[in-house]
C-alpha positions as a Python dict, from the first residue, in 0.01 Angstrom:
ca = {
    (1, 'N'): (0, 0, 0),
    (2, 'V'): (196, 294, -106),
    (3, 'G'): (-31, 587, 56),
    (4, 'M'): (41, 435, 405),
    (5, 'E'): (402, 327, 337),
    (6, 'G'): (608, 400, 624),
    (7, 'I'): (318, 542, 846),
    (8, 'G'): (189, 227, 974),
    (9, 'G'): (-165, 164, 1090),
    (10, 'S'): (-402, -117, 1000),
    (11, 'A'): (-640, -125, 717),
    (12, 'G'): (-1000, -142, 845),
    (13, 'K'): (-909, -38, 1196),
    (14, 'E'): (-739, 311, 1136),
    (15, 'Y'): (-812, 376, 782),
    (16, 'F'): (-979, 263, 467),
    (17, 'H'): (-757, 79, 204),
    (18, 'C'): (-850, 137, -158),
    (19, 'E'): (-640, 64, -467),
    (20, 'S'): (-896, 31, -736),
    (21, 'P'): (-1195, 242, -842),
    (22, 'Q'): (-1410, -68, -714),
    (23, 'D'): (-1246, -51, -393),
    (24, 'Y'): (-1353, 314, -368),
    (25, 'I'): (-1697, 234, -451),
    (26, 'D'): (-1713, -58, -202),
    (27, 'T'): (-1577, 157, 76),
    (28, 'I'): (-1817, 452, 27),
    (29, 'N'): (-2106, 195, 12),
    (30, 'Q'): (-1956, 62, 353),
    (31, 'I'): (-1940, 398, 512),
    (32, 'I'): (-2306, 487, 395),
    (33, 'S'): (-2442, 165, 520),
    (34, 'D'): (-2245, 122, 837),
    (35, 'E'): (-2187, 476, 978),
    (36, 'Q'): (-2110, 345, 1318),
    (37, 'S'): (-1826, 156, 1192),
    (38, 'A'): (-1693, 455, 989),
    (39, 'W'): (-1695, 682, 1282),
    (40, 'K'): (-1506, 409, 1486),
    (41, 'I'): (-1263, 391, 1204),
    (42, 'G'): (-1228, 765, 1200),
    (43, 'E'): (-1182, 786, 1547),
    (44, 'N'): (-910, 509, 1566),
    (45, 'G'): (-741, 693, 1271),
    (46, 'R'): (-730, 1038, 1478),
    (47, 'K'): (-599, 844, 1786),
    (48, 'F'): (-334, 676, 1589),
    (49, 'V'): (-201, 1010, 1443),
    (50, 'K'): (-210, 1183, 1774),
    (51, 'E'): (-17, 927, 1950),
    (52, 'R'): (259, 879, 1685),
    (53, 'F'): (286, 1229, 1519),
    (54, 'D'): (349, 1501, 1768),
    (55, 'Y'): (413, 1841, 1554),
    (56, 'Y'): (552, 2011, 1855),
    (57, 'E'): (811, 1751, 1908),
    (58, 'Y'): (904, 1751, 1531),
    (59, 'A'): (912, 2149, 1543),
    (60, 'Q'): (1160, 2128, 1810),
    (61, 'I'): (1385, 1883, 1639),
    (62, 'M'): (1374, 2113, 1312),
    (63, 'V'): (1459, 2404, 1510),
    (64, 'K'): (1745, 2232, 1663),
    (65, 'N'): (1874, 2113, 1331),
    (66, 'L'): (1853, 2458, 1186),
    (67, 'R'): (2036, 2607, 1459),
    (68, 'E'): (2335, 2356, 1391),
    (69, 'I'): (2362, 2482, 1034),
}
């Protein structure tokens, strides 16, 4: 899965995985027919990003690196 490569996460748990036009159609239909599951995956995705990607921490690293130049 090129779009999530290097990021991690689990398809169907933290994100919807689509590779083909039919995958997108099926996923959209799944979201429409099972809103509770779609919300759960959305919440899991937000939690995944929040736990693993801290912008403040990355900004501090960047500032440190820039000061060393």
